[in-house]
Amino acid sequence: MPHTLGLIGSGMIGSSIARLAISAGLEVVLSNSRGPETLADLVADLGGGARAATPAAAARAADLVVAAIPLTAHQQLPTEALAGKTVIDTANYYPERDGHLPELDTGALTSSALLQRYLADAHVVKAFNNITPHQLRSLARPVDAPDRSGLPIAADNAEARAEAIRLLDVLGYDAVDIGTLAVSWRSEPNTPVYIQPYLGDIPAMDVEAFLRWTGRTPGIAVPATRVAELIESAVRRPAGEARLPSAD
Ligand SMILES: NC(=O)c1ccc[n+]([C@@H]2O[C@H](COP(=O)([O-])OP(=O)(O)OC[C@H]3O[C@@H](n4cnc5c(N)ncnc54)[C@H](OP(=O)(O)O)[C@@H]3O)[C@@H](O)[C@H]2O)c1
């Protein structure tokens, strides 16, 4: 189990992972783009095991790093500080939000494979991208709880995959290994395992209303066996067609 988790990005997903990590007894080093001082309230709220630093300092301090930032910020990640580390990538590609990236639109690369190409000296793992922040917190359960959920992970490096599986376990989830980064499209937007199973029926609404609604919705446990079935049933669609879930 990692002792210190570094968060690059401490927004909705990053802070949810940080909360689970603190509950599990890990040390957490948070970071964002605006500087550690802007994270003082979150650090205070999380309690003794949390502190804030720059992204490079968070990366250096950590046994394991989570990059919970927009895909458009990936090229600002501190490559040197991340060399040799496992980096869990939570990002999703929505061209209407992120702009069009040709390698992703054509399916030549998945978004995490693109990140791996940029972070050539780190080991990228795709995880936490297919669940909304509130449900990530509300559905976490101890080992052997009958209503424990599964979450997909994908990785090219075996050791990094094993580290991520251990992290998911201590945070309250069974990891479902879906294979390499090249097949991580199976958990991306527009696939059966993406967000909806953990939410149930999603009413039509705009983005802000959708985020408020997910915060009021307890969520639905999705066992690892069901996650594996949903992953298996995925059909690849052009990533360039991905629409934000609430924009339907
Ligand atoms: N929200 C969801 O439902 C959800 C679910 C699954 C996956 N995801 C994915 O997870 C990622 C994070 O989403 P989110 O909803 O947590 O976003 P968010 O609430 O907007 O938080 C983004 C975080 O990234 C930080 N950041 C931005 N650019 C950075 C940089 N260059 N260096 C360091 N930190 C930087 C921001 O810091 P500042 O505020 O200081 O700029 C902020 O802390 C996205 O890729 C998203 O697609 C989101």
Coordinates of C-alpha atoms and ligand atoms in Angstrom, one line a residue:
M1 CA 0.0 0.0 0.0
P2 CA 1.4 3.5 -0.8
H3 CA 2.2 5.6 2.2
T4 CA 2.0 9.0 0.4
L5 CA -0.4 9.8 -2.4
G6 CA 0.4 12.8 -4.6
L7 CA -2.5 14.6 -6.2
I8 CA -1.8 16.8 -9.2
G9 CA -5.2 18.4 -9.5
S10 CA -7.3 18.8 -6.4
G11 CA -10.7 19.6 -7.9
M12 CA -13.8 17.4 -8.0
I13 CA -12.1 14.1 -8.7
G14 CA -8.8 14.8 -7.0
S15 CA -10.4 16.0 -3.8
S16 CA -12.7 12.9 -3.7
I17 CA -9.7 10.6 -4.1
A18 CA -7.9 12.6 -1.4
R19 CA -10.8 12.2 1.0
L20 CA -10.9 8.4 0.5
A21 CA -7.1 8.2 0.9
I22 CA -7.2 10.2 4.2
S23 CA -10.0 7.9 5.4
A24 CA -7.7 4.9 4.6
G25 CA -4.9 6.3 6.6
L26 CA -2.6 7.6 3.8
E27 CA -0.7 10.8 3.7
V28 CA -1.9 13.1 0.9
V29 CA 0.0 15.9 -0.9
L30 CA -2.4 18.0 -2.9
S31 CA -1.5 20.4 -5.7
N32 CA -3.1 22.5 -8.4
S33 CA -2.3 25.1 -10.9
R34 CA -2.7 28.2 -8.7
G35 CA -0.4 27.3 -5.8
P36 CA -0.5 25.5 -2.5
E37 CA -1.9 28.5 -0.6
T38 CA -5.1 28.2 -2.6
L39 CA -5.6 24.7 -1.1
A40 CA -5.5 25.8 2.5
D41 CA -9.3 25.3 3.1
L42 CA -9.2 21.8 1.6
V43 CA -6.1 20.8 3.6
A44 CA -7.8 22.0 6.8
D45 CA -10.9 20.1 5.9
L46 CA -9.1 16.9 5.2
G47 CA -7.2 17.0 8.5
G48 CA -3.8 15.9 9.7
G49 CA -2.6 13.6 6.9
A50 CA -3.0 16.3 4.2
R51 CA -0.7 19.0 3.0
A52 CA -0.3 21.1 -0.2
A53 CA 2.6 21.7 -2.4
T54 CA 3.5 22.5 -6.0
P55 CA 2.8 19.7 -8.6
A56 CA 6.5 18.9 -8.8
A57 CA 6.9 18.7 -5.0
A58 CA 3.7 16.6 -4.7
A59 CA 5.2 14.2 -7.3
R60 CA 8.5 14.0 -5.6
A61 CA 7.0 13.4 -2.2
A62 CA 4.6 10.6 -3.4
D63 CA 4.9 6.9 -3.7
L64 CA 2.1 7.0 -6.1
V65 CA 0.7 10.0 -8.1
V66 CA -2.8 10.7 -9.3
A67 CA -3.1 13.2 -12.2
A68 CA -6.7 14.5 -11.9
I69 CA -6.4 17.4 -14.3
P70 CA -8.0 18.3 -17.6
L71 CA -6.4 16.5 -20.6
T72 CA -5.5 19.9 -21.9
A73 CA -3.1 20.4 -19.0
H74 CA -1.2 17.1 -19.5
Q75 CA 1.7 18.8 -21.2
Q76 CA 2.2 20.9 -18.1
L77 CA 2.8 17.9 -15.9
P78 CA 6.3 17.9 -14.2
T79 CA 8.0 15.2 -16.3
E80 CA 11.2 15.1 -14.4
A81 CA 9.6 14.8 -11.0
L82 CA 7.3 12.0 -12.3
A83 CA 10.1 9.9 -13.8
G84 CA 10.0 6.4 -12.5
K85 CA 6.6 6.9 -10.8
T86 CA 3.2 5.4 -11.3
V87 CA 0.8 8.1 -12.5
I88 CA -2.9 7.3 -12.4
D89 CA -4.7 9.2 -15.1
T90 CA -8.4 10.1 -14.5
A91 CA -8.9 12.2 -17.6
N92 CA -11.6 11.9 -20.2
Y93 CA -11.5 13.4 -23.7
Y94 CA -14.5 15.6 -24.8
P95 CA -13.6 17.4 -28.0
E96 CA -16.4 19.9 -27.4
R97 CA -14.7 20.9 -24.1
D98 CA -11.0 20.1 -24.8
G99 CA -10.7 20.9 -28.5
H100 CA -10.0 18.3 -31.2
L101 CA -6.8 16.1 -30.9
P102 CA -6.3 14.2 -34.2
E103 CA -4.6 11.1 -32.6
L104 CA -7.6 10.7 -30.4
D105 CA -10.3 11.5 -33.0
T106 CA -8.9 8.9 -35.3
G107 CA -8.5 6.3 -32.6
A108 CA -4.8 6.0 -33.3
L109 CA -4.2 6.5 -29.5
T110 CA -6.3 6.4 -26.4
S111 CA -6.1 9.5 -24.2
S112 CA -4.0 7.6 -21.6
A113 CA -1.7 6.2 -24.3
L114 CA -1.1 9.8 -25.5
L115 CA -0.3 10.8 -21.9
Q116 CA 2.1 7.8 -21.6
R117 CA 3.8 9.0 -24.8
Y118 CA 4.4 12.4 -23.1
L119 CA 5.4 10.9 -19.7
A120 CA 7.8 8.5 -21.3
D121 CA 9.7 7.9 -18.1
A122 CA 6.7 7.3 -15.9
H123 CA 4.1 4.4 -15.8
V124 CA 0.6 5.6 -16.6
V125 CA -2.5 3.7 -15.3
K126 CA -6.0 4.7 -16.4
A127 CA -8.5 4.7 -13.5
F128 CA -11.2 6.7 -11.7
N129 CA -12.3 8.2 -15.1
N130 CA -15.6 6.4 -15.3
I131 CA -17.3 7.5 -12.1
T132 CA -18.6 10.9 -10.9
P133 CA -16.9 12.4 -7.8
H134 CA -19.8 12.1 -5.4
Q135 CA -20.4 8.5 -6.3
L136 CA -16.7 7.7 -6.0
R137 CA -17.0 8.7 -2.4
S138 CA -20.4 7.3 -1.6
L139 CA -19.9 3.9 -3.1
A140 CA -16.5 3.1 -1.5
R141 CA -16.8 0.0 0.7
P142 CA -14.5 -2.1 2.8
V143 CA -13.1 -5.4 1.5
D144 CA -15.8 -8.2 1.5
A145 CA -18.7 -5.8 1.8
P146 CA -21.5 -7.3 -0.2
D147 CA -22.2 -4.1 -2.1
R148 CA -18.6 -3.3 -3.0
S149 CA -18.2 -1.9 -6.5
G150 CA -15.6 -2.5 -9.1
L151 CA -13.7 0.1 -11.2
P152 CA -11.8 -0.6 -14.4
I153 CA -8.1 0.0 -14.7
A154 CA -5.7 -0.2 -17.6
A155 CA -1.9 -0.2 -17.7
D156 CA 1.1 -1.2 -19.8
N157 CA 3.4 -1.8 -16.8
A158 CA 2.7 -4.8 -14.6
E159 CA 4.2 -3.2 -11.4
A160 CA 2.2 0.0 -11.9
R161 CA -0.9 -2.0 -12.5
A162 CA -0.4 -3.9 -9.3
E163 CA 0.2 -0.6 -7.4
A164 CA -3.0 0.8 -8.7
I165 CA -5.0 -2.3 -7.8
R166 CA -3.7 -2.1 -4.3
L167 CA -4.6 1.6 -4.1
L168 CA -8.2 0.9 -5.4
D169 CA -8.5 -1.8 -2.8
V170 CA -7.5 0.4 0.2
L171 CA -9.8 3.2 -1.1
G172 CA -12.8 0.8 -1.2
Y173 CA -13.0 -0.7 -4.7
D174 CA -12.3 -4.0 -6.5
A175 CA -10.1 -3.2 -9.6
V176 CA -11.2 -4.8 -12.9
D177 CA -8.1 -5.1 -15.1
I178 CA -9.2 -4.4 -18.6
G179 CA -5.7 -4.7 -20.2
T180 CA -3.2 -2.2 -21.7
L181 CA -3.6 1.5 -22.3
A182 CA -4.4 0.7 -25.9
V183 CA -7.7 -0.8 -24.8
S184 CA -8.5 1.8 -22.2
W185 CA -11.1 3.1 -24.7
R186 CA -13.3 0.5 -23.2
S187 CA -13.9 2.7 -20.1
E188 CA -13.9 6.0 -21.9
P189 CA -17.0 8.2 -22.6
N190 CA -19.6 6.6 -24.8
T191 CA -19.1 3.1 -23.4
P192 CA -21.4 1.0 -21.3
V193 CA -19.3 1.2 -18.1
Y194 CA -18.9 5.0 -18.3
I195 CA -20.6 6.8 -15.4
Q196 CA -24.2 5.7 -16.0
P197 CA -24.1 2.3 -14.2
Y198 CA -23.1 4.0 -11.0
L199 CA -25.9 6.6 -11.4
G200 CA -28.9 4.9 -12.9
D201 CA -31.1 6.8 -15.3
I202 CA -29.7 10.3 -16.0
P203 CA -32.4 12.9 -16.5
A204 CA -31.9 15.4 -19.4
M205 CA -30.4 18.6 -18.0
D206 CA -27.5 21.1 -18.6
V207 CA -24.0 20.6 -17.2
E208 CA -24.4 22.6 -14.0
A209 CA -27.7 20.9 -13.2
F210 CA -26.1 17.5 -13.9
L211 CA -23.3 18.1 -11.5
R212 CA -25.7 19.3 -8.8
W213 CA -27.9 16.2 -9.4
T214 CA -25.0 13.8 -9.1
G215 CA -24.2 15.4 -5.8
R216 CA -27.7 14.5 -4.5
T217 CA -27.8 11.0 -5.9
P218 CA -26.5 8.2 -3.7
G219 CA -25.3 6.0 -6.5
I220 CA -25.7 2.4 -7.4
A221 CA -23.2 -0.3 -6.5
V222 CA -21.8 -2.0 -9.6
P223 CA -20.0 -5.3 -8.7
A224 CA -16.7 -6.2 -10.3
T225 CA -18.4 -9.0 -12.3
R226 CA -20.8 -6.5 -13.8
V227 CA -18.0 -4.0 -14.6
A228 CA -16.2 -6.8 -16.4
E229 CA -19.4 -7.6 -18.5
L230 CA -19.9 -4.0 -19.4
I231 CA -16.2 -3.6 -20.4
E232 CA -16.6 -6.8 -22.6
S233 CA -19.7 -5.4 -24.3
A234 CA -18.0 -2.1 -25.3
V235 CA -18.0 -1.2 -29.0
R236 CA -15.4 1.3 -30.2
R237 CA -16.9 4.6 -31.4
P238 CA -14.8 7.6 -32.7
A239 CA -13.6 9.5 -29.7
G240 CA -14.2 12.7 -31.6
E241 CA -17.9 12.1 -31.2
A242 CA -17.9 12.0 -27.4
R243 CA -20.5 14.3 -25.9
L244 CA -20.7 15.5 -22.3
P245 CA -23.2 13.2 -20.5
S246 CA -25.4 16.1 -19.6
A247 CA -25.4 17.7 -23.0
D248 CA -27.8 15.1 -24.4
Ligands
LIG1 N1 -16.0 15.6 -12.7 C1 -16.3 14.4 -13.2 O1 -17.4 13.9 -13.2 C2 -15.1 13.5 -13.6 C3 -15.3 12.1 -13.6 C4 -14.2 11.3 -14.0 C5 -13.1 11.8 -14.5 N2 -13.0 13.2 -14.6 C6 -11.8 13.7 -15.3 O2 -10.8 14.0 -14.2 C7 -10.1 15.2 -14.5 C8 -10.3 16.2 -13.4 O3 -11.7 16.5 -13.4 P1 -12.4 17.4 -12.3 O4 -13.9 17.3 -12.5 O5 -11.8 17.0 -11.0 O6 -11.9 18.8 -12.7 P2 -11.9 20.1 -11.8 O7 -12.8 20.0 -10.7 O8 -12.0 21.3 -12.7 O9 -10.4 20.1 -11.2 C9 -9.3 20.2 -12.0 C10 -8.0 20.4 -11.1 O10 -6.9 20.3 -12.0 C11 -6.1 21.4 -11.6 N3 -5.2 21.8 -12.7 C12 -5.6 22.3 -13.9 N4 -4.5 22.5 -14.6 C13 -3.4 22.2 -13.9 C14 -2.0 22.2 -14.1 N5 -1.5 22.6 -15.3 N6 -1.2 21.7 -13.1 C15 -1.7 21.3 -11.9 N7 -3.1 21.2 -11.7 C16 -3.9 21.7 -12.6 C17 -7.0 22.5 -11.1 O11 -6.3 23.4 -10.4 P3 -6.7 25.0 -10.4 O12 -8.1 25.0 -10.0 O13 -5.7 25.6 -9.5 O14 -6.6 25.4 -11.9 C18 -8.0 21.7 -10.3 O15 -7.5 21.4 -9.0 C19 -10.6 15.6 -15.9 O16 -9.7 15.2 -16.9 C20 -11.9 15.0 -16.1 O17 -12.2 14.7 -17.4 C21 -14.0 14.0 -14.2

